[in-house]
Short mmCIF file of C-alpha atoms and ligand atoms in Angstrom, two decimals:
data_model
loop_
_atom_site.label_atom_id
_atom_site.label_comp_id
_atom_site.label_asym_id
_atom_site.label_seq_id
_atom_site.Cartn_x
_atom_site.Cartn_y
_atom_site.Cartn_z
CA UNK A 903 0.00 0.00 0.00
CA UNK A 904 2.85 2.36 0.96
CA UNK A 905 4.59 1.56 -2.29
CA UNK A 906 1.34 2.23 -4.13
CA UNK A 907 0.97 5.65 -2.47
CA UNK A 908 4.62 6.44 -3.15
CA UNK A 909 4.10 5.59 -6.79
CA UNK A 910 1.36 8.22 -7.01
CA UNK A 911 3.08 10.84 -4.88
CA UNK A 912 5.65 11.51 -7.61
CA UNK A 913 3.22 12.79 -10.27
CA UNK A 914 1.40 14.77 -7.57
CA UNK A 915 4.55 16.65 -6.53
CA UNK A 916 5.38 17.04 -10.20
CA UNK A 917 2.02 18.71 -10.98
CA UNK A 918 2.48 20.86 -7.87
CA UNK A 919 5.86 21.98 -9.17
CA UNK A 920 4.38 22.72 -12.59
CA UNK A 921 1.56 24.70 -10.91
CA UNK A 922 4.06 26.74 -8.88
CA UNK A 923 6.13 27.36 -11.98
CA UNK A 924 3.00 28.49 -13.84
CA UNK A 925 1.94 30.80 -10.97
CA UNK A 926 5.36 32.45 -11.01
CA UNK A 927 5.10 33.37 -14.69
CA UNK A 928 3.89 36.75 -15.90
CA UNK A 929 0.80 36.93 -18.15
CA UNK A 930 3.11 37.81 -21.06
CA UNK A 931 5.23 34.68 -20.45
CA UNK A 932 2.13 32.50 -20.05
CA UNK A 933 0.72 33.76 -23.37
CA UNK A 934 4.03 33.27 -25.17
CA UNK A 935 4.41 29.70 -23.85
CA UNK A 936 0.82 28.82 -24.80
CA UNK A 937 1.07 30.25 -28.29
CA UNK A 938 4.51 28.66 -28.81
CA UNK A 939 3.07 25.23 -27.97
CA UNK A 940 0.23 25.74 -30.44
CA UNK A 941 2.65 26.98 -33.12
CA UNK A 942 4.98 24.00 -32.50
CA UNK A 943 2.06 21.59 -32.92
CA UNK A 944 0.89 23.29 -36.13
CA UNK A 945 4.47 23.31 -37.53
CA UNK A 946 4.89 19.62 -36.60
CA UNK A 947 1.63 18.73 -38.39
CA UNK A 948 2.70 20.77 -41.43
CA UNK A 949 6.18 19.16 -41.61
CA UNK A 950 4.68 15.71 -41.24
CA UNK A 951 2.05 16.40 -43.93
CA UNK A 952 4.66 17.79 -46.33
CA UNK A 953 6.90 14.73 -45.79
CA UNK A 954 3.99 12.41 -46.46
CA UNK A 955 3.03 14.39 -49.58
CA UNK A 956 6.59 13.98 -50.89
CA UNK A 957 6.40 10.26 -50.20
CA UNK A 958 3.04 9.94 -51.96
CA UNK A 959 4.38 11.98 -54.86
CA UNK A 960 7.39 9.65 -55.13
CA UNK A 961 5.10 6.59 -55.16
CA UNK A 962 2.78 8.01 -57.81
CA UNK A 963 5.59 9.22 -60.05
CA UNK A 964 7.36 5.84 -59.78
CA UNK A 965 4.08 4.15 -60.82
CA UNK A 966 3.73 6.50 -63.78
CA UNK A 967 7.34 6.75 -64.95
CA UNK A 968 8.51 3.19 -64.25
CA UNK A 969 5.72 0.67 -63.82
CA UNK A 970 3.19 1.90 -66.37
CA UNK A 971 6.01 2.76 -68.84
CA UNK A 972 7.42 -0.76 -68.40
CA UNK A 973 4.02 -2.39 -69.01
CA UNK A 974 3.48 -0.18 -72.10
CA UNK A 975 6.88 -1.16 -73.55
CA UNK A 976 6.09 -4.81 -72.88
CA UNK A 977 2.75 -4.54 -74.66
CA UNK A 978 4.41 -2.77 -77.59
CA UNK A 979 7.03 -5.53 -77.70
CA UNK A 980 4.32 -8.23 -77.77
CA UNK A 981 2.63 -6.48 -80.76
CA UNK A 982 6.02 -6.04 -82.44
CA UNK A 983 6.80 -9.75 -81.94
CA UNK A 984 3.54 -10.73 -83.64
CA UNK A 985 4.20 -8.41 -86.58
CA UNK A 986 7.84 -9.60 -86.82
CA UNK A 987 6.58 -13.14 -86.89
CA UNK A 988 4.23 -12.33 -89.76
CA UNK A 989 7.06 -10.66 -91.76
CA UNK A 990 9.41 -13.59 -91.04
CA UNK A 991 6.83 -16.13 -92.15
CA UNK A 992 6.11 -14.22 -95.38
CA UNK A 993 9.82 -13.84 -96.09
CA UNK A 994 10.46 -17.53 -95.55
CA UNK A 995 7.46 -18.35 -97.73
CA UNK A 996 7.96 -15.84 -100.56
CA UNK A 997 11.61 -14.82 -100.20
CA UNK A 998 10.61 -11.18 -100.82
CA UNK A 999 13.19 -8.67 -99.48
CA UNK A 1000 10.37 -6.26 -98.49
CA UNK A 1001 9.38 -8.63 -95.66
CA UNK A 1002 12.96 -9.03 -94.61
CA UNK A 1003 13.36 -5.23 -94.40
CA UNK A 1004 10.10 -4.86 -92.44
CA UNK A 1005 11.37 -7.56 -90.09
CA UNK A 1006 14.71 -5.80 -89.64
CA UNK A 1007 12.95 -2.48 -88.97
CA UNK A 1008 10.84 -4.05 -86.21
CA UNK A 1009 13.93 -5.75 -84.83
CA UNK A 1010 15.71 -2.35 -84.45
CA UNK A 1011 12.71 -0.96 -82.58
CA UNK A 1012 12.61 -4.10 -80.51
CA UNK A 1013 16.27 -3.72 -79.49
CA UNK A 1014 15.62 -0.12 -78.45
CA UNK A 1015 12.60 -1.21 -76.38
CA UNK A 1016 14.65 -4.00 -74.86
CA UNK A 1017 17.31 -1.57 -73.65
CA UNK A 1018 14.54 0.69 -72.18
CA UNK A 1019 13.07 -2.38 -70.52
CA UNK A 1020 16.46 -3.25 -69.01
CA UNK A 1021 16.80 0.29 -67.70
CA UNK A 1022 13.33 0.27 -66.09
CA UNK A 1023 13.54 -3.22 -64.56
CA UNK A 1024 14.63 -2.85 -60.93
CA UNK A 1025 14.30 -6.40 -59.63
CA UNK A 1026 16.58 -9.36 -60.15
CA UNK A 1027 13.60 -11.51 -61.12
CA UNK A 1028 12.69 -9.15 -63.97
CA UNK A 1029 16.31 -8.85 -65.07
CA UNK A 1030 16.56 -12.67 -65.24
CA UNK A 1031 13.33 -12.81 -67.24
CA UNK A 1032 14.62 -10.13 -69.66
CA UNK A 1033 17.92 -12.05 -70.05
CA UNK A 1034 15.93 -15.20 -70.83
CA UNK A 1035 13.77 -13.22 -73.30
CA UNK A 1036 16.87 -11.80 -75.00
CA UNK A 1037 18.31 -15.25 -75.55
CA UNK A 1038 15.02 -16.47 -77.04
CA UNK A 1039 14.73 -13.35 -79.18
CA UNK A 1040 18.24 -13.42 -80.64
CA UNK A 1041 17.81 -17.08 -81.42
CA UNK A 1042 14.52 -16.28 -83.09
CA UNK A 1043 15.83 -13.31 -85.08
CA UNK A 1044 18.62 -15.37 -86.56
CA UNK A 1045 16.80 -15.71 -89.93
CA UNK A 1046 18.25 -18.37 -92.22
CA UNK A 1047 17.09 -19.95 -95.44
CA UNK A 1048 14.92 -22.70 -94.16
CA UNK A 1049 15.22 -26.22 -95.54
CA UNK A 1050 12.01 -27.32 -94.00
CA UNK A 1051 9.57 -24.44 -93.90
CA UNK A 1052 6.94 -26.29 -91.89
CA UNK A 1053 9.42 -27.36 -89.23
CA UNK A 1054 10.72 -23.77 -89.10
CA UNK A 1055 7.15 -22.43 -88.69
CA UNK A 1056 6.48 -24.75 -85.77
CA UNK A 1057 9.78 -23.73 -84.13
CA UNK A 1058 9.02 -20.02 -84.68
CA UNK A 1059 5.59 -20.25 -83.24
CA UNK A 1060 6.94 -22.04 -80.10
CA UNK A 1061 9.60 -19.38 -79.69
CA UNK A 1062 7.02 -16.58 -80.11
CA UNK A 1063 4.77 -18.25 -77.52
CA UNK A 1064 7.67 -18.53 -75.08
CA UNK A 1065 8.67 -14.89 -75.63
CA UNK A 1066 5.10 -13.58 -75.24
CA UNK A 1067 4.68 -15.66 -72.09
CA UNK A 1068 7.92 -14.22 -70.70
CA UNK A 1069 6.81 -10.65 -71.46
CA UNK A 1070 3.35 -11.30 -70.03
CA UNK A 1071 5.00 -12.79 -66.94
CA UNK A 1072 7.01 -9.58 -66.52
CA UNK A 1073 3.79 -7.57 -66.97
CA UNK A 1074 1.96 -9.65 -64.41
CA UNK A 1075 4.79 -9.19 -61.97
CA UNK A 1076 4.79 -5.40 -62.62
CA UNK A 1077 1.03 -5.23 -62.11
CA UNK A 1078 1.59 -6.89 -58.74
CA UNK A 1079 4.19 -4.24 -57.95
CA UNK A 1080 1.70 -1.49 -58.96
CA UNK A 1081 -0.96 -3.07 -56.75
CA UNK A 1082 1.45 -3.12 -53.81
CA UNK A 1083 2.45 0.47 -54.41
CA UNK A 1084 -1.20 1.55 -54.67
CA UNK A 1085 -1.93 -0.25 -51.40
CA UNK A 1086 1.06 1.48 -49.81
CA UNK A 1087 -0.14 4.79 -51.26
CA UNK A 1088 -3.60 4.30 -49.77
CA UNK A 1089 -2.27 3.21 -46.39
CA UNK A 1090 0.29 5.99 -46.11
CA UNK A 1091 -2.29 8.61 -47.18
CA UNK A 1092 -4.89 7.24 -44.76
CA UNK A 1093 -2.43 7.08 -41.84
CA UNK A 1094 -1.20 10.59 -42.59
CA UNK A 1095 -4.74 11.96 -42.77
CA UNK A 1096 -5.62 10.25 -39.48
CA UNK A 1097 -2.49 11.43 -37.69
CA UNK A 1098 -2.87 15.00 -39.00
CA UNK A 1099 -6.48 14.98 -37.88
CA UNK A 1100 -5.55 13.71 -34.41
CA UNK A 1101 -2.73 16.26 -33.97
CA UNK A 1102 -4.98 19.05 -35.30
CA UNK A 1103 -7.71 18.02 -32.86
CA UNK A 1104 -5.21 17.97 -29.99
CA UNK A 1105 -3.93 21.42 -31.04
CA UNK A 1106 -7.52 22.66 -31.27
CA UNK A 1107 -8.54 21.26 -27.85
CA UNK A 1108 -5.30 22.48 -26.31
CA UNK A 1109 -5.78 25.93 -27.90
CA UNK A 1110 -9.36 26.21 -26.62
CA UNK A 1111 -8.40 24.95 -23.12
CA UNK A 1112 -5.39 27.23 -23.00
CA UNK A 1113 -7.40 30.25 -24.14
CA UNK A 1114 -10.09 29.35 -21.57
CA UNK A 1115 -7.62 29.10 -18.69
CA UNK A 1116 -5.71 32.25 -19.66
CA UNK A 1117 -8.99 34.18 -19.98
CA UNK A 1118 -10.27 32.80 -16.67
CA UNK A 1119 -6.96 33.50 -14.92
CA UNK A 1120 -7.18 37.12 -16.09
CA UNK A 1121 -10.91 37.84 -15.93
CA UNK A 1122 -11.66 36.14 -12.58
CA UNK A 1123 -9.21 38.19 -10.48
CA UNK A 1124 -10.17 41.32 -12.43
CA UNK A 1125 -13.82 40.65 -11.60
CA UNK A 1126 -12.83 40.26 -7.91
CA UNK A 1127 -10.79 43.46 -8.07
CA UNK A 1128 -13.79 45.23 -9.60
CA UNK A 1129 -16.09 43.98 -6.82
CA UNK A 1130 -13.64 44.89 -4.09
CA UNK A 1131 -13.02 48.32 -5.61
CA UNK A 1132 -16.78 48.92 -5.55
CA UNK A 1133 -16.77 48.02 -1.86
CA UNK A 1134 -13.88 50.43 -1.27
CA UNK A 1135 -15.83 53.13 -3.11
CA UNK A 1136 -18.69 52.47 -0.68
CA UNK A 1137 -16.27 53.15 2.18
CA UNK A 1138 -15.59 49.57 3.27
CA UNK A 1139 -11.80 49.46 3.51
CA UNK A 1140 -11.67 46.17 5.33
CA UNK A 1141 -11.17 44.17 2.10
CA UNK A 1142 -8.54 41.64 1.04
CA UNK A 1143 -7.99 39.71 -2.19
CA UNK A 1144 -6.24 36.32 -2.07
CA UNK A 1145 -4.56 35.68 -5.40
CA UNK A 1146 -1.73 33.11 -5.55
CA UNK A 1147 -0.22 34.02 -8.91
CA UNK A 1148 2.84 36.26 -9.15
CA UNK A 1149 1.88 37.69 -12.53
CA UNK A 1150 0.74 41.26 -13.25
CA UNK A 1151 -2.71 40.52 -11.76
CA UNK A 1152 -1.09 39.05 -8.64
CA UNK A 1153 1.01 42.22 -8.30
CA UNK A 1154 -2.08 44.35 -8.80
CA UNK A 1155 -3.90 42.35 -6.07
CA UNK A 1156 -0.94 42.77 -3.71
CA UNK A 1157 -0.90 46.55 -4.39
CA UNK A 1158 -4.67 46.59 -3.86
CA UNK A 1159 -4.30 44.81 -0.49
CA UNK A 1160 -1.60 47.27 0.59
CA UNK A 1161 -3.87 50.14 -0.45
CA UNK A 1162 -6.78 48.65 1.58
CA UNK A 1163 -4.52 48.17 4.58
CA UNK A 1164 -3.30 51.79 4.39
CA UNK A 1165 -6.82 53.15 3.88
CA UNK A 1166 -8.01 51.10 6.82
CA UNK A 1167 -5.18 52.44 8.95
CA UNK A 1168 -5.99 56.00 7.88
CA UNK A 1169 -9.67 55.46 8.62
CA UNK A 1170 -8.81 54.10 12.06
CA UNK A 1171 -6.46 57.00 12.78
CA UNK A 1172 -9.14 59.45 11.64
CA UNK A 1173 -11.79 57.81 13.83
CA UNK A 1174 -9.46 57.71 16.83
CA UNK A 1175 -8.58 61.33 16.25
CA UNK A 1176 -12.24 62.40 16.01
CA UNK A 1177 -13.19 60.39 19.10
CA UNK A 1178 -10.30 61.78 21.14
CA UNK A 1179 -10.79 65.36 20.03
CA UNK A 1180 -14.57 65.14 20.65
CA UNK A 1181 -13.96 63.85 24.15
CA UNK A 1182 -11.42 66.56 24.82
CA UNK A 1183 -13.86 69.23 23.53
CA UNK A 1184 -16.90 68.01 25.42
CA UNK A 1185 -15.65 68.67 28.99
CA UNK A 1186 -14.58 72.33 28.50
CA UNK A 1187 -17.70 72.95 26.40
CA UNK A 1188 -19.95 71.64 29.16
CA UNK A 1189 -18.15 73.92 31.64
CA UNK A 1190 -18.58 76.86 29.26
CA UNK A 1191 -22.28 76.05 28.93
CA UNK A 1192 -22.76 75.87 32.71
CA UNK A 1193 -20.89 79.15 33.21
CA UNK A 1194 -23.00 80.76 30.50
CA UNK A 1195 -26.18 79.49 32.21
CA UNK A 1196 -25.07 80.98 35.52
CA UNK A 1197 -24.44 84.31 33.81
CA UNK A 1198 -27.84 84.17 32.04
CA UNK A 1199 -29.63 83.32 35.32
CA UNK A 1200 -27.98 86.37 36.91
CA UNK A 1201 -26.31 84.28 39.61
CA UNK A 1202 -22.97 85.96 38.89
CA UNK A 1203 -24.54 89.40 39.09
CA UNK A 1204 -26.98 91.63 37.16
CA UNK A 1205 -26.56 91.73 33.34
CA UNK A 1206 -27.71 94.42 30.92
CA UNK A 1207 -30.13 93.63 28.08
CA UNK A 1208 -27.27 93.81 25.54
CA UNK A 1209 -25.19 91.41 27.61
CA UNK A 1210 -28.22 89.06 27.84
CA UNK A 1211 -28.48 89.03 23.99
CA UNK A 1212 -24.78 88.20 23.66
CA UNK A 1213 -25.03 85.47 26.31
CA UNK A 1214 -28.01 83.95 24.40
CA UNK A 1215 -25.94 83.85 21.19
CA UNK A 1216 -23.13 82.13 23.13
CA UNK A 1217 -25.69 79.63 24.47
CA UNK A 1218 -27.14 78.84 21.01
CA UNK A 1219 -23.73 78.38 19.40
CA UNK A 1220 -22.53 76.34 22.40
CA UNK A 1221 -25.57 74.05 22.10
CA UNK A 1222 -24.85 73.62 18.40
CA UNK A 1223 -21.22 72.74 19.15
CA UNK A 1224 -22.22 70.20 21.81
CA UNK A 1225 -24.76 68.64 19.41
CA UNK A 1226 -22.12 68.44 16.73
CA UNK A 1227 -19.65 66.76 19.07
CA UNK A 1228 -22.28 64.33 20.32
CA UNK A 1229 -23.11 63.42 16.72
CA UNK A 1230 -19.45 62.92 15.95
CA UNK A 1231 -19.03 60.66 18.94
CA UNK A 1232 -22.20 58.74 18.10
CA UNK A 1233 -21.09 58.09 14.54
CA UNK A 1234 -17.56 57.02 15.40
CA UNK A 1235 -18.93 54.68 18.08
CA UNK A 1236 -21.42 53.26 15.58
CA UNK A 1237 -18.70 52.69 13.02
CA UNK A 1238 -16.52 51.00 15.62
CA UNK A 1239 -19.50 48.76 16.55
CA UNK A 1240 -19.48 50.16 20.07
CA UNK A 1241 -23.14 51.19 20.19
CA UNK A 1242 -25.47 48.57 21.58
CA UNK A 1243 -28.88 48.17 19.97
CA UNK A 1244 -31.82 47.14 22.04
CA UNK A 1245 -33.99 45.15 19.61
CA UNK A 1246 -37.40 44.50 21.20
CA UNK A 1247 -40.87 44.15 19.63
CA UNK A 1248 -42.05 47.77 19.52
CA UNK A 1249 -44.92 49.87 18.23
CA UNK A 1250 -43.52 52.01 15.43
CA UNK A 1251 -46.82 54.00 15.27
CA UNK A 1252 -46.04 55.47 18.69
CA UNK A 1253 -42.43 56.24 17.71
CA UNK A 1254 -43.53 58.12 14.58
CA UNK A 1255 -46.30 60.03 16.43
CA UNK A 1256 -43.88 61.02 19.21
CA UNK A 1257 -41.32 62.34 16.72
CA UNK A 1258 -43.97 64.31 14.81
CA UNK A 1259 -45.27 65.85 18.02
CA UNK A 1260 -41.76 66.77 19.12
CA UNK A 1261 -41.13 68.64 15.86
CA UNK A 1262 -44.61 70.25 15.65
CA UNK A 1263 -43.58 73.33 17.66
CA UNK A 1264 -40.60 73.95 15.38
CA UNK A 1265 -42.86 73.59 12.29
CA UNK A 1266 -45.49 75.93 13.71
CA UNK A 1267 -42.82 78.57 14.30
CA UNK A 1268 -42.28 78.57 10.50
CA UNK A 1269 -46.01 78.21 9.79
CA UNK A 1270 -45.33 74.85 8.16
CA UNK A 1271 -48.29 72.51 7.83
CA UNK A 1272 -47.10 69.19 9.37
CA UNK A 1273 -49.37 66.20 8.71
CA UNK A 1274 -49.22 62.55 9.69
CA UNK A 1275 -50.99 60.02 7.47
CA UNK A 1276 -51.06 56.39 8.55
CA UNK A 1277 -54.15 54.68 7.12
CA UNK A 1278 -53.76 51.24 8.71
CA UNK A 1279 -51.91 50.75 11.94
CA UNK A 1280 -48.42 49.43 11.40
CA UNK A 1281 -47.49 46.04 12.93
CA UNK A 1282 -45.25 45.56 15.92
CA UNK A 1283 -41.68 45.00 14.78
CA UNK A 1284 -38.39 44.19 16.47
CA UNK A 1285 -36.46 47.46 16.71
CA UNK A 1286 -34.57 49.86 18.92
CA UNK A 1287 -37.28 52.55 19.41
CA UNK A 1288 -34.88 55.21 20.62
CA UNK A 1289 -32.69 54.87 17.53
CA UNK A 1290 -35.64 54.88 15.10
CA UNK A 1291 -36.95 57.94 16.97
CA UNK A 1292 -33.52 59.55 16.41
CA UNK A 1293 -33.84 58.85 12.66
CA UNK A 1294 -37.36 60.32 12.53
CA UNK A 1295 -36.30 63.45 14.44
CA UNK A 1296 -33.35 63.94 12.08
CA UNK A 1297 -35.50 63.57 8.94
CA UNK A 1298 -38.24 65.83 10.34
CA UNK A 1299 -35.88 68.56 11.58
CA UNK A 1300 -34.13 68.53 8.18
CA UNK A 1301 -37.55 68.84 6.50
CA UNK A 1302 -38.41 71.85 8.69
CA UNK A 1303 -34.93 73.32 8.18
CA UNK A 1304 -35.05 73.12 4.39
CA UNK A 1305 -38.71 74.11 3.87
CA UNK A 1306 -39.75 77.74 3.42
CA UNK A 1307 -42.30 79.39 5.69
CA UNK A 1308 -45.86 78.31 4.90
CA UNK A 1309 -44.68 75.05 3.27
CA UNK A 1310 -45.91 71.51 3.92
CA UNK A 1311 -44.49 68.36 5.48
CA UNK A 1312 -46.31 65.02 5.27
CA UNK A 1313 -45.29 61.87 7.08
CA UNK A 1314 -46.74 58.73 5.53
CA UNK A 1315 -46.30 55.09 6.49
CA UNK A 1316 -47.69 51.80 5.23
CA UNK A 1317 -46.99 48.07 5.16
CA UNK A 1318 -46.05 46.43 1.89
CA UNK A 1319 -44.96 42.80 1.40
CA UNK A 1320 -42.92 42.09 4.52
CA UNK A 1321 -41.68 45.64 5.08
CA UNK A 1322 -42.79 48.87 6.69
CA UNK A 1323 -42.37 51.97 4.52
CA UNK A 1324 -41.99 55.37 6.19
CA UNK A 1325 -41.69 58.56 4.11
CA UNK A 1326 -41.07 62.15 5.18
CA UNK A 1327 -42.05 64.46 2.34
CA UNK A 1328 -41.57 68.24 2.27
CA UNK A 1329 -42.16 71.06 -0.17
CA UNK A 1330 -38.72 72.55 0.50
CA UNK A 1331 -35.71 73.49 -1.58
CA UNK A 1332 -35.13 69.99 -2.92
CA UNK A 1333 -31.86 68.22 -3.71
CA UNK A 1334 -30.04 67.99 -7.04
CA UNK A 1335 -30.02 64.49 -8.56
CA UNK A 1336 -26.24 64.14 -8.34
CA UNK A 1337 -26.37 64.78 -4.56
CA UNK A 1338 -29.14 62.32 -3.68
CA UNK A 1339 -26.66 59.61 -2.66
CA UNK A 1340 -23.82 61.82 -1.49
CA UNK A 1341 -25.85 63.40 1.32
CA UNK A 1342 -25.80 60.07 3.19
CA UNK A 1343 -21.99 60.19 3.38
CA UNK A 1344 -20.21 61.66 6.39
CA UNK A 1345 -19.79 65.46 6.48
CA UNK A 1346 -21.67 65.85 3.19
CA UNK A 1347 -23.59 69.08 3.02
CA UNK A 1348 -24.93 70.40 -0.22
CA UNK A 1349 -24.26 74.01 -0.90
CA UNK A 1350 -27.82 75.21 -1.26
CA UNK A 1351 -27.00 78.88 -1.06
CA UNK A 1352 -29.46 79.18 1.80
CA UNK A 1353 -28.94 80.93 5.11
CA UNK A 1354 -25.70 79.83 6.71
CA UNK A 1355 -27.58 79.37 9.97
CA UNK A 1356 -29.25 76.32 8.46
CA UNK A 1357 -25.96 74.55 8.07
CA UNK A 1358 -25.57 71.61 10.40
CA UNK A 1359 -22.83 69.01 10.79
CA UNK A 1360 -23.54 66.88 7.76
CA UNK A 1361 -23.67 63.83 10.05
CA UNK A 1362 -27.40 63.39 10.70
CA UNK A 1363 -28.15 61.36 7.55
CA UNK A 1364 -25.03 59.19 7.96
CA UNK A 1365 -26.19 58.30 11.47
CA UNK A 1366 -29.71 57.64 10.16
CA UNK A 1367 -28.32 55.36 7.43
CA UNK A 1368 -26.22 53.47 9.97
CA UNK A 1369 -29.22 52.94 12.24
CA UNK A 1370 -31.55 51.81 9.43
CA UNK A 1371 -28.96 49.43 7.97
CA UNK A 1372 -28.33 47.92 11.41
CA UNK A 1373 -32.08 47.21 11.42
CA UNK A 1374 -31.55 45.41 8.04
CA UNK A 1375 -33.48 48.18 6.31
CA UNK A 1376 -32.78 50.71 3.59
CA UNK A 1377 -32.96 54.49 3.36
CA UNK A 1378 -32.88 56.77 0.33
CA UNK A 1379 -33.98 60.18 -0.92
CA UNK A 1380 -36.07 61.31 -3.88
CA UNK A 1381 -36.44 64.90 -4.92
CA UNK A 1382 -37.52 67.53 -7.44
CA UNK A 1383 -35.00 70.32 -7.17
CA UNK A 1384 -36.62 73.57 -5.93
CA UNK A 1385 -39.94 71.80 -5.29
CA UNK A 1386 -39.85 68.90 -2.88
CA UNK A 1387 -37.85 66.17 -1.15
CA UNK A 1388 -38.85 62.78 0.20
CA UNK A 1389 -36.81 60.69 2.58
CA UNK A 1390 -38.00 57.10 2.63
CA UNK A 1391 -36.86 54.22 4.79
CA UNK A 1392 -38.00 50.63 4.97
CA UNK A 1393 -37.75 48.27 7.89
CA UNK A 1394 -38.34 44.52 7.67
CA UNK A 1395 -41.23 43.23 9.78
CA UNK A 1396 -39.13 40.20 10.72
CA UNK A 1397 -35.37 40.27 11.10
CA UNK A 1398 -33.42 37.27 9.89
P1 ADP B 2806 -27.10 68.50 8.34
O1 ADP B 2806 -28.55 68.66 8.11
O2 ADP B 2806 -26.71 68.53 9.76
O3 ADP B 2806 -26.25 69.35 7.44
P2 ADP B 2806 -27.61 65.89 7.35
O4 ADP B 2806 -26.72 64.70 7.21
O5 ADP B 2806 -28.83 65.71 8.13
O6 ADP B 2806 -26.70 67.04 7.92
O7 ADP B 2806 -27.97 66.37 5.88
C1 ADP B 2806 -26.97 66.46 4.90
C2 ADP B 2806 -27.38 67.41 3.81
O8 ADP B 2806 -28.48 66.87 3.09
C3 ADP B 2806 -27.87 68.75 4.28
O9 ADP B 2806 -26.79 69.63 4.52
C4 ADP B 2806 -28.73 69.21 3.10
O10 ADP B 2806 -27.91 69.77 2.10
C5 ADP B 2806 -29.30 67.92 2.58
N1 ADP B 2806 -30.69 67.67 3.07
C6 ADP B 2806 -31.07 66.88 4.10
N2 ADP B 2806 -32.43 66.89 4.25
C7 ADP B 2806 -32.91 67.74 3.30
C8 ADP B 2806 -34.24 68.19 2.92
N3 ADP B 2806 -35.33 67.76 3.57
N4 ADP B 2806 -34.34 69.05 1.88
C9 ADP B 2806 -33.25 69.47 1.21
N5 ADP B 2806 -31.98 69.08 1.52
C10 ADP B 2806 -31.81 68.24 2.54
#
């Protein structure tokens, strides 16, 4: 068993080594290696095909220039023999010189053909046959005055038969050679076609697989980088990408991770700084506020009307500063996960009504018509009432802040599917489309050109978003610039 495992551990470590080698290559090197392999395969197929074509060409030209030529000469020689025999017979019979001349003419041609035949014959068997034929032929061509014409005729015809048989034998043998060569031709061609097809298929499959892997190895990490960059853009710097390869993408991922780490560090430093500074500010500010109150109450002595006005301004600005610092502390605690949520089944109707009533006085001061419209009572849901109240107060005070005197604010709520929808709609200054998302980011205030007094901290909506998202809900804004704004949030009836 151990030996069996050992036997298989070698290829495993080998593939591991190949994988490591591959991971260490750059994309450029990977592409070059892949394409080189494909090119080598294509060149190998081409060289092999060309070699086979040469071989096939050699076979076909040897059939045409040797075998068929040899058979043709043989056939011509057979015809010539028959015509020589006729001339010889006539000459012996009639003694006419014309027949002797015709015979001699055919004999010259025959000798030429014989030498061509000797040149073309490439086997010992054929050469022996030709030698045998030559002997028969020269014996036959030795024309003498015949004493016994009949006996001579019989001898001639036997010789002719023997010669024709010899030539036909050579032909038969050559036809066999042609058959063999044709078979060889077919087999070589077929094998070559098969092998070329197999190598081409391998090259094709390899090419496709290679292209697939290279594309995947590039597009997959890029897709991850894209996703993670989107998360960074949303402000989540706690991201990491694990990519093993050491190629350009691997380097990009490593640079991305370093960037995330540094951004995270910066974010932490910023948060720590804000928390510390807020803490440091809060104590002296509270003392200032107390001292101011004592002055306003006249405990430290009588104050003139002018001094009272100035003390009131100090009080208002001090309150604003304390609110701002509290908001800053709240948000940094929320981001650090240090704020505890008290999720208990609660009546959101009461929370909304309470918030509306709290803001009513502020609205009346600006003669704003504040209405609450809840047709059907909303169900009890698990939530932290205080936090949702904080969201409502923020949305309502913004609505009052950004709505002109005599305007309208409507709070509507309803249940749809498994969510509760709450909307705070005003007829205020509105928000430009490009700022609808931005306003939920920290410290984002849109320059509306309105009274500077209306400017807050730019933290209220970020806190609201944090609270709603911790409740697994969603918050967004819709608006018609210069006409109206709606802030809508949804809360799930059941969490989880
Ligand atoms: P703050 O109100 O303290 O500046 P917020 O985070 O509550 O901070 O709001 C951010 C910005 O969103 C505001 O400065 C304002 O430009 C815009 N905004 C919020 N509510 C409204 C509204 N009801 N109408 C018009 N603009 C609004």
